[in-house]
Structures are given as C-alpha cells and as structure tokens.
PDB file of C-alpha atoms and ligand atoms in Angstrom:
ATOM      1  CA  MET A   1      39.339  -3.689  -9.539  1.00  0.00           C
ATOM      2  CA  SER A   2      40.749  -6.618  -8.899  1.00  0.00           C
ATOM      3  CA  PHE A   3      41.532  -7.961  -5.211  1.00  0.00           C
ATOM      4  CA  THR A   4      43.234 -11.755  -5.235  1.00  0.00           C
ATOM      5  CA  VAL A   5      43.474 -13.817  -2.347  1.00  0.00           C
ATOM      6  CA  ALA A   6      46.054 -16.967  -2.561  1.00  0.00           C
ATOM      7  CA  ILE A   7      45.664 -19.563  -0.072  1.00  0.00           C
ATOM      8  CA  ASP A   8      48.073 -22.373  -0.017  1.00  0.00           C
ATOM      9  CA  GLY A   9      48.459 -25.647   1.739  1.00  0.00           C
ATOM     10  CA  PRO A  10      49.347 -29.400   2.007  1.00  0.00           C
ATOM     11  CA  ALA A  11      46.355 -31.580   1.278  1.00  0.00           C
ATOM     12  CA  ALA A  12      43.094 -31.659   2.672  1.00  0.00           C
ATOM     13  CA  ALA A  13      43.981 -28.831   5.069  1.00  0.00           C
ATOM     14  CA  GLY A  14      40.894 -27.134   5.124  1.00  0.00           C
ATOM     15  CA  LYS A  15      41.543 -24.869   1.962  1.00  0.00           C
ATOM     16  CA  GLY A  16      38.709 -25.748  -0.021  1.00  0.00           C
ATOM     17  CA  THR A  17      35.665 -24.472   2.755  1.00  0.00           C
ATOM     18  CA  ILE A  18      37.958 -21.599   3.991  1.00  0.00           C
ATOM     19  CA  SER A  19      38.368 -20.528   0.112  1.00  0.00           C
ATOM     20  CA  LYS A  20      34.691 -20.904  -0.468  1.00  0.00           C
ATOM     21  CA  ALA A  21      33.695 -19.182   2.789  1.00  0.00           C
ATOM     22  CA  VAL A  22      36.026 -16.124   2.053  1.00  0.00           C
ATOM     23  CA  ALA A  23      34.613 -15.902  -1.459  1.00  0.00           C
ATOM     24  CA  ALA A  24      30.869 -16.123  -0.392  1.00  0.00           C
ATOM     25  CA  ARG A  25      31.721 -13.493   2.281  1.00  0.00           C
ATOM     26  CA  PHE A  26      33.496 -10.864  -0.294  1.00  0.00           C
ATOM     27  CA  GLY A  27      31.567 -11.542  -3.367  1.00  0.00           C
ATOM     28  CA  PHE A  28      34.469 -12.970  -4.665  1.00  0.00           C
ATOM     29  CA  ALA A  29      34.605 -15.947  -7.465  1.00  0.00           C
ATOM     30  CA  HIS A  30      36.838 -18.771  -6.484  1.00  0.00           C
ATOM     31  CA  LEU A  31      39.030 -21.122  -8.193  1.00  0.00           C
ATOM     32  CA  ASP A  32      40.563 -24.526  -6.912  1.00  0.00           C
ATOM     33  CA  THR A  33      43.720 -25.178  -9.012  1.00  0.00           C
ATOM     34  CA  GLY A  34      43.858 -28.530  -7.138  1.00  0.00           C
ATOM     35  CA  LEU A  35      40.667 -29.303  -9.719  1.00  0.00           C
ATOM     36  CA  LEU A  36      42.728 -28.429 -12.950  1.00  0.00           C
ATOM     37  CA  TYR A  37      45.865 -31.081 -11.765  1.00  0.00           C
ATOM     38  CA  ARG A  38      43.323 -33.575 -10.652  1.00  0.00           C
ATOM     39  CA  ALA A  39      41.568 -32.897 -14.142  1.00  0.00           C
ATOM     40  CA  VAL A  40      44.978 -33.466 -15.944  1.00  0.00           C
ATOM     41  CA  GLY A  41      45.677 -36.100 -13.810  1.00  0.00           C
ATOM     42  CA  ALA A  42      42.436 -38.246 -14.413  1.00  0.00           C
ATOM     43  CA  LYS A  43      43.129 -37.962 -18.123  1.00  0.00           C
ATOM     44  CA  VAL A  44      46.353 -39.129 -17.942  1.00  0.00           C
ATOM     45  CA  LEU A  45      44.911 -42.060 -16.384  1.00  0.00           C
ATOM     46  CA  ALA A  46      42.616 -42.639 -18.880  1.00  0.00           C
ATOM     47  CA  GLY A  47      45.435 -42.884 -21.397  1.00  0.00           C
ATOM     48  CA  ALA A  48      46.336 -39.242 -22.402  1.00  0.00           C
ATOM     49  CA  ALA A  49      49.583 -37.581 -22.203  1.00  0.00           C
ATOM     50  CA  PRO A  50      50.268 -35.178 -19.390  1.00  0.00           C
ATOM     51  CA  VAL A  51      51.646 -32.240 -21.018  1.00  0.00           C
ATOM     52  CA  ALA A  52      48.964 -32.444 -24.214  1.00  0.00           C
ATOM     53  CA  ALA A  53      46.305 -32.997 -21.711  1.00  0.00           C
ATOM     54  CA  ALA A  54      47.268 -30.068 -19.631  1.00  0.00           C
ATOM     55  CA  ARG A  55      47.220 -27.976 -22.737  1.00  0.00           C
ATOM     56  CA  ALA A  56      43.903 -29.031 -23.902  1.00  0.00           C
ATOM     57  CA  LEU A  57      41.792 -28.757 -20.471  1.00  0.00           C
ATOM     58  CA  SER A  58      38.832 -26.815 -20.676  1.00  0.00           C
ATOM     59  CA  PRO A  59      36.540 -25.559 -18.088  1.00  0.00           C
ATOM     60  CA  VAL A  60      34.031 -28.294 -18.468  1.00  0.00           C
ATOM     61  CA  ASP A  61      36.876 -30.856 -17.368  1.00  0.00           C
ATOM     62  CA  LEU A  62      36.711 -29.694 -13.810  1.00  0.00           C
ATOM     63  CA  GLU A  63      33.421 -30.513 -13.484  1.00  0.00           C
ATOM     64  CA  ARG A  64      33.316 -34.059 -12.836  1.00  0.00           C
ATOM     65  CA  ASP A  65      32.536 -35.695  -9.570  1.00  0.00           C
ATOM     66  CA  ALA A  66      34.779 -38.594 -10.209  1.00  0.00           C
ATOM     67  CA  LEU A  67      38.172 -36.212  -9.530  1.00  0.00           C
ATOM     68  CA  ARG A  68      38.027 -36.333  -6.163  1.00  0.00           C
ATOM     69  CA  THR A  69      39.021 -40.088  -5.479  1.00  0.00           C
ATOM     70  CA  PRO A  70      42.417 -41.045  -4.118  1.00  0.00           C
ATOM     71  CA  ALA A  71      43.389 -42.465  -7.740  1.00  0.00           C
ATOM     72  CA  VAL A  72      43.037 -39.390  -9.018  1.00  0.00           C
ATOM     73  CA  ALA A  73      44.816 -37.339  -6.589  1.00  0.00           C
ATOM     74  CA  GLN A  74      47.832 -39.082  -6.623  1.00  0.00           C
ATOM     75  CA  ALA A  75      47.908 -39.188 -10.369  1.00  0.00           C
ATOM     76  CA  ALA A  76      47.245 -34.704 -10.003  1.00  0.00           C
ATOM     77  CA  SER A  77      50.287 -34.957  -7.684  1.00  0.00           C
ATOM     78  CA  GLU A  78      52.789 -37.313  -9.989  1.00  0.00           C
ATOM     79  CA  ILE A  79      51.633 -35.090 -13.326  1.00  0.00           C
ATOM     80  CA  ALA A  80      52.156 -31.818 -10.884  1.00  0.00           C
ATOM     81  CA  VAL A  81      55.968 -32.225 -11.092  1.00  0.00           C
ATOM     82  CA  ASN A  82      55.953 -31.621 -14.022  1.00  0.00           C
ATOM     83  CA  ALA A  83      57.165 -28.000 -15.286  1.00  0.00           C
ATOM     84  CA  GLU A  84      55.588 -27.908 -18.625  1.00  0.00           C
ATOM     85  CA  VAL A  85      52.044 -29.675 -17.027  1.00  0.00           C
ATOM     86  CA  ARG A  86      52.248 -26.585 -14.601  1.00  0.00           C
ATOM     87  CA  ALA A  87      53.425 -24.138 -17.328  1.00  0.00           C
ATOM     88  CA  ALA A  88      50.247 -24.876 -19.422  1.00  0.00           C
ATOM     89  CA  LEU A  89      47.884 -24.239 -16.561  1.00  0.00           C
ATOM     90  CA  VAL A  90      49.478 -20.474 -15.757  1.00  0.00           C
ATOM     91  CA  ALA A  91      47.780 -18.080 -17.982  1.00  0.00           C
ATOM     92  CA  PHE A  92      43.992 -19.530 -17.026  1.00  0.00           C
ATOM     93  CA  GLN A  93      45.109 -19.115 -13.165  1.00  0.00           C
ATOM     94  CA  HIS A  94      46.291 -15.703 -13.758  1.00  0.00           C
ATOM     95  CA  GLU A  95      43.090 -14.104 -15.756  1.00  0.00           C
ATOM     96  CA  PHE A  96      41.457 -15.869 -13.467  1.00  0.00           C
ATOM     97  CA  ALA A  97      43.356 -13.676 -10.222  1.00  0.00           C
ATOM     98  CA  CYS A  98      42.917 -10.703 -12.170  1.00  0.00           C
ATOM     99  CA  ARG A  99      39.171 -10.768 -12.974  1.00  0.00           C
ATOM    100  CA  GLU A 100      37.331  -7.754 -11.786  1.00  0.00           C
ATOM    101  CA  GLY A 101      35.757  -8.172  -8.537  1.00  0.00           C
ATOM    102  CA  GLY A 102      37.729 -10.283  -6.592  1.00  0.00           C
ATOM    103  CA  ALA A 103      38.750 -13.784  -6.364  1.00  0.00           C
ATOM    104  CA  VAL A 104      40.203 -16.525  -4.263  1.00  0.00           C
ATOM    105  CA  LEU A 105      42.323 -19.224  -5.518  1.00  0.00           C
ATOM    106  CA  ASP A 106      43.413 -22.205  -3.465  1.00  0.00           C
ATOM    107  CA  GLY A 107      46.430 -24.653  -4.079  1.00  0.00           C
ATOM    108  CA  ARG A 108      49.999 -25.195  -3.458  1.00  0.00           C
ATOM    109  CA  ASP A 109      51.796 -22.233  -5.456  1.00  0.00           C
ATOM    110  CA  ILE A 110      49.098 -19.283  -5.512  1.00  0.00           C
ATOM    111  CA  GLY A 111      51.037 -17.276  -3.359  1.00  0.00           C
ATOM    112  CA  THR A 112      54.673 -18.065  -4.440  1.00  0.00           C
ATOM    113  CA  VAL A 113      54.231 -18.528  -8.042  1.00  0.00           C
ATOM    114  CA  ILE A 114      50.854 -18.024  -9.549  1.00  0.00           C
ATOM    115  CA  CYS A 115      50.027 -14.545  -7.691  1.00  0.00           C
ATOM    116  CA  PRO A 116      53.251 -13.433  -5.677  1.00  0.00           C
ATOM    117  CA  GLN A 117      51.375  -9.947  -5.147  1.00  0.00           C
ATOM    118  CA  ALA A 118      48.309 -11.077  -4.094  1.00  0.00           C
ATOM    119  CA  ASP A 119      46.852  -9.077  -1.701  1.00  0.00           C
ATOM    120  CA  VAL A 120      46.178 -11.191   1.162  1.00  0.00           C
ATOM    121  CA  LYS A 121      48.261 -14.536   1.820  1.00  0.00           C
ATOM    122  CA  LEU A 122      46.846 -17.634   3.936  1.00  0.00           C
ATOM    123  CA  PHE A 123      49.030 -20.717   4.576  1.00  0.00           C
ATOM    124  CA  VAL A 124      46.379 -23.228   5.899  1.00  0.00           C
ATOM    125  CA  THR A 125      47.862 -26.175   7.292  1.00  0.00           C
ATOM    126  CA  ALA A 126      47.246 -28.722  10.577  1.00  0.00           C
ATOM    127  CA  SER A 127      48.570 -31.995  11.335  1.00  0.00           C
ATOM    128  CA  PRO A 128      48.877 -34.904   9.298  1.00  0.00           C
ATOM    129  CA  GLU A 129      46.546 -37.299  11.127  1.00  0.00           C
ATOM    130  CA  THR A 130      43.930 -33.873  11.032  1.00  0.00           C
ATOM    131  CA  ARG A 131      44.123 -33.624   7.667  1.00  0.00           C
ATOM    132  CA  ALA A 132      43.391 -37.739   6.502  1.00  0.00           C
ATOM    133  CA  ARG A 133      41.183 -37.742   9.351  1.00  0.00           C
ATOM    134  CA  ARG A 134      38.898 -34.980   7.731  1.00  0.00           C
ATOM    135  CA  ARG A 135      39.391 -36.364   4.507  1.00  0.00           C
ATOM    136  CA  PHE A 136      38.425 -39.780   5.550  1.00  0.00           C
ATOM    137  CA  ASP A 137      35.020 -38.298   7.153  1.00  0.00           C
ATOM    138  CA  GLU A 138      34.613 -36.537   4.015  1.00  0.00           C
ATOM    139  CA  MET A 139      34.505 -39.728   1.644  1.00  0.00           C
ATOM    140  CA  VAL A 140      32.479 -41.989   4.221  1.00  0.00           C
ATOM    141  CA  ASN A 141      30.403 -39.286   4.310  1.00  0.00           C
ATOM    142  CA  LYS A 142      30.077 -39.311   0.546  1.00  0.00           C
ATOM    143  CA  GLY A 143      29.834 -42.859   0.479  1.00  0.00           C
ATOM    144  CA  MET A 144      33.040 -43.931  -0.584  1.00  0.00           C
ATOM    145  CA  ASP A 145      34.839 -47.354   0.703  1.00  0.00           C
ATOM    146  CA  VAL A 146      37.963 -45.967   2.190  1.00  0.00           C
ATOM    147  CA  ALA A 147      40.413 -46.897   5.131  1.00  0.00           C
ATOM    148  CA  TYR A 148      41.947 -44.147   7.520  1.00  0.00           C
ATOM    149  CA  ASP A 149      45.111 -45.733   6.998  1.00  0.00           C
ATOM    150  CA  SER A 150      45.126 -45.475   3.315  1.00  0.00           C
ATOM    151  CA  VAL A 151      44.391 -41.966   3.178  1.00  0.00           C
ATOM    152  CA  LEU A 152      46.595 -41.008   6.045  1.00  0.00           C
ATOM    153  CA  ALA A 153      49.197 -42.798   3.365  1.00  0.00           C
ATOM    154  CA  ASP A 154      47.951 -40.751   0.529  1.00  0.00           C
ATOM    155  CA  VAL A 155      48.180 -37.541   2.118  1.00  0.00           C
ATOM    156  CA  ARG A 156      52.090 -38.505   3.584  1.00  0.00           C
ATOM    157  CA  GLU A 157      53.455 -39.238   0.319  1.00  0.00           C
ATOM    158  CA  ARG A 158      51.250 -36.129  -1.791  1.00  0.00           C
ATOM    159  CA  ASP A 159      52.915 -33.830   0.547  1.00  0.00           C
ATOM    160  CA  ALA A 160      56.091 -35.363   0.546  1.00  0.00           C
ATOM    161  CA  ARG A 161      56.280 -35.230  -3.418  1.00  0.00           C
ATOM    162  CA  ASP A 162      54.479 -31.463  -3.383  1.00  0.00           C
ATOM    163  CA  GLN A 163      57.182 -30.155  -1.219  1.00  0.00           C
ATOM    164  CA  SER A 164      60.471 -32.084  -2.687  1.00  0.00           C
ATOM    165  CA  ARG A 165      59.429 -30.735  -6.251  1.00  0.00           C
ATOM    166  CA  ALA A 166      61.739 -28.522  -7.890  1.00  0.00           C
ATOM    167  CA  ALA A 167      58.899 -26.677  -9.910  1.00  0.00           C
ATOM    168  CA  SER A 168      56.647 -24.854  -7.368  1.00  0.00           C
ATOM    169  CA  PRO A 169      57.341 -27.162  -4.758  1.00  0.00           C
ATOM    170  CA  LEU A 170      54.310 -26.584  -2.242  1.00  0.00           C
ATOM    171  CA  VAL A 171      55.929 -23.718   0.679  1.00  0.00           C
ATOM    172  CA  ALA A 172      54.543 -21.089   2.637  1.00  0.00           C
ATOM    173  CA  ALA A 173      54.882 -17.478   1.040  1.00  0.00           C
ATOM    174  CA  GLU A 174      57.852 -15.136   2.912  1.00  0.00           C
ATOM    175  CA  ASP A 175      54.772 -12.810   3.914  1.00  0.00           C
ATOM    176  CA  ALA A 176      51.809 -15.713   4.161  1.00  0.00           C
ATOM    177  CA  ILE A 177      49.713 -15.496   7.103  1.00  0.00           C
ATOM    178  CA  LEU A 178      49.800 -18.938   9.160  1.00  0.00           C
ATOM    179  CA  LEU A 179      46.465 -20.711   9.652  1.00  0.00           C
ATOM    180  CA  ASP A 180      47.361 -24.055  12.110  1.00  0.00           C
ATOM    181  CA  THR A 181      43.810 -25.725  11.912  1.00  0.00           C
ATOM    182  CA  SER A 182      44.831 -28.906  14.290  1.00  0.00           C
ATOM    183  CA  ASP A 183      42.724 -27.372  17.034  1.00  0.00           C
ATOM    184  CA  LEU A 184      40.063 -24.764  15.597  1.00  0.00           C
ATOM    185  CA  THR A 185      36.873 -25.803  14.932  1.00  0.00           C
ATOM    186  CA  ILE A 186      36.052 -25.002  10.914  1.00  0.00           C
ATOM    187  CA  GLU A 187      33.799 -22.236  11.854  1.00  0.00           C
ATOM    188  CA  ALA A 188      37.070 -20.858  13.982  1.00  0.00           C
ATOM    189  CA  ALA A 189      39.454 -20.831  11.293  1.00  0.00           C
ATOM    190  CA  VAL A 190      37.133 -19.593   8.677  1.00  0.00           C
ATOM    191  CA  ALA A 191      36.673 -16.472  11.112  1.00  0.00           C
ATOM    192  CA  GLN A 192      40.251 -16.110  11.310  1.00  0.00           C
ATOM    193  CA  ALA A 193      40.728 -16.273   7.590  1.00  0.00           C
ATOM    194  CA  ILE A 194      38.142 -13.569   7.302  1.00  0.00           C
ATOM    195  CA  ALA A 195      39.573 -11.257   9.808  1.00  0.00           C
ATOM    196  CA  ALA A 196      42.671 -11.141   7.702  1.00  0.00           C
ATOM    197  CA  VAL A 197      41.123 -10.259   4.547  1.00  0.00           C
ATOM    198  CA  ASP A 198      39.119  -7.992   6.272  1.00  0.00           C
ATOM    199  CA  ALA A 199      42.150  -5.965   7.582  1.00  0.00           C
ATOM    200  CA  VAL A 200      42.848  -5.026   4.658  1.00  0.00           C
ATOM    201  CA  TYR A 201      40.125  -5.047   1.963  1.00  0.00           C
ATOM    202  CA  PRO A 202      38.915  -1.835   1.215  1.00  0.00           C
ATOM    203  CA  ASP A 203      35.479  -2.496   0.776  1.00  0.00           C
ATOM    204  CA  ALA A 204      35.002  -4.642   3.761  1.00  0.00           C
ATOM    205  CA  GLY A 205      31.452  -3.573   5.627  1.00  0.00           C
TER     206      GLY A 205
HETATM  207  O1  LIG B 301      41.882 -31.519  -1.893  1.00  0.00           O
HETATM  208  P1  LIG B 301      44.033 -31.696  -2.033  1.00  0.00           P
HETATM  209  O2  LIG B 301      44.283 -30.597  -0.879  1.00  0.00           O
HETATM  210  O3  LIG B 301      43.783 -33.394  -1.235  1.00  0.00           O
HETATM  211  O4  LIG B 301      44.096 -31.722  -3.075  1.00  0.00           O
HETATM  212  P2  LIG B 301      43.755 -30.644  -4.661  1.00  0.00           P
HETATM  213  O5  LIG B 301      44.338 -29.540  -3.904  1.00  0.00           O
HETATM  214  O6  LIG B 301      42.677 -30.998  -5.354  1.00  0.00           O
HETATM  215  O7  LIG B 301      45.690 -30.960  -4.935  1.00  0.00           O
HETATM  216  C1  LIG B 301      45.936 -32.285  -5.477  1.00  0.00           C
HETATM  217  C2  LIG B 301      47.760 -32.879  -6.227  1.00  0.00           C
HETATM  218  O8  LIG B 301      47.069 -31.484  -7.539  1.00  0.00           O
HETATM  219  C3  LIG B 301      48.261 -31.887  -5.285  1.00  0.00           C
HETATM  220  O9  LIG B 301      48.783 -32.888  -4.039  1.00  0.00           O
HETATM  221  C4  LIG B 301      49.394 -31.328  -5.684  1.00  0.00           C
HETATM  222  O10 LIG B 301      50.146 -32.530  -6.480  1.00  0.00           O
HETATM  223  C5  LIG B 301      48.801 -30.307  -7.277  1.00  0.00           C
HETATM  224  N1  LIG B 301      48.470 -29.244  -7.084  1.00  0.00           N
HETATM  225  C6  LIG B 301      49.479 -28.541  -7.523  1.00  0.00           C
HETATM  226  O11 LIG B 301      50.570 -28.719  -7.522  1.00  0.00           O
HETATM  227  N2  LIG B 301      49.543 -27.123  -7.518  1.00  0.00           N
HETATM  228  C7  LIG B 301      48.152 -26.530  -6.863  1.00  0.00           C
HETATM  229  N3  LIG B 301      48.189 -24.983  -7.421  1.00  0.00           N
HETATM  230  C8  LIG B 301      47.133 -27.321  -6.615  1.00  0.00           C
HETATM  231  C9  LIG B 301      47.285 -28.458  -6.864  1.00  0.00           C
END
C-alpha cells in the first residue's frame, strides 16, 4: 500500500532531520524535494537554461555534495519561481509519493500542491534566527567558511521569495499539523512528528 507523509516549511527548519527520522522509524522512503530545485539551480549556475535543465534532470544529479552551498540554495529559490520548472518536476515527485511501502517527501508545496491527499501533513517552522543558527552550525561542522549574518540574510531572502511567488508558494496546508521547533530539541521535534504519523499509520507497532 502507499502512505504519504508531507513535510513542508521554510529554509533550515529541520525538515530534513525530521523526515529522515520518520522514514527510518516507519520504513518509508524519503525524498528531499529541495534537492531537485538545488540540482536545477546548480545546472543554471553552470550555464544551462532552467526549464531544459529541469526536464533533463536525472537521479544522479541529486547525489552531489556541492548542492549544499548558499550559492546553489539561492539559485534554487530563483528557478523555483518558474511554473514551467516546477511542472517539469511534478511527475517524479508524484511517482515517489505513491510508491509501495510509504514515502516521506519534504519541501515547500508537498501538502498543498504535490500531495494534497497526503495521509499526514506537517508544517515545520522556527524563528529565522533559530533556523539561521542551526544552518550556520551545520555548515561550520562541515568545515565551510561562512558568517552567521550572511546565513541569516540568505534564510530571510529565500523565505520572502518562496512565500511571495505565484507558483506554489510556501504556505501551510489548512489541514497541516504545525510544528514550531524554536524551543524544541531535535529529539523532541522528531518525537512529535513520529507521534503524528503513529496516530494514523495503520501498521504502527
Ligand atoms: O534545506 P533548505 O530548507 O535550506 O532548502 P531546500 O529545501 O533544499 O530548498 C532550496 C530551495 O528550493 C527553496 O528555497 C525553495 O525555493 C525551493 N524549493 C521549492 O520551491 N519547492 C520545494 N518543494 C522544495 C524546494
């Protein structure tokens, strides 16, 4: 059977960590849809045309460490306003969502546009400062040379663009469960997400 968990929210809210933990707990597959947009953004930075790059995207394009840079994140949010780019990425996300055995997808428009019928919808958020601090720590741990202020500026700029675009803007689905992680440890946030899935997943044990 298929079972879909949609996890949306702004930049660096903890969607990735929560999604991976939910997927591991229930044996679901996980798709970080931000990687699709980052992969297209990286191709555009290398000179490709956005729509052509989105149509030609293949799974190996998602496996590059270089997708996790601030420059690629910005490029991703710039191409993500393009409705034709978004349309080119829909089929892959639908197929993933409907796979046998369950799937967790995280992104910006999963519960609203990609999987409005998802079995569980979570909207994960936190204050911009908290999110920037977490992203900054993550980057420093990876050995990247970044300043907190520029990470905060990047988070704010992408949030504003993601929320204001006409095509699939970042907004919580009406039936999403809101998970504000500002004052939660990651363990507590994960526990709440797992409890939300547990409440409706038929095979939970
Ligand atoms: O990891 P982080 O939350 O910083 O970003 P991401 O999830 O990798 O997404 C990068 C950018 O892709 C976002 O700022 C969005 O503009 C775009 N995106 C989108 O429009 N729709 C999605 N479903 C996922 C990402």
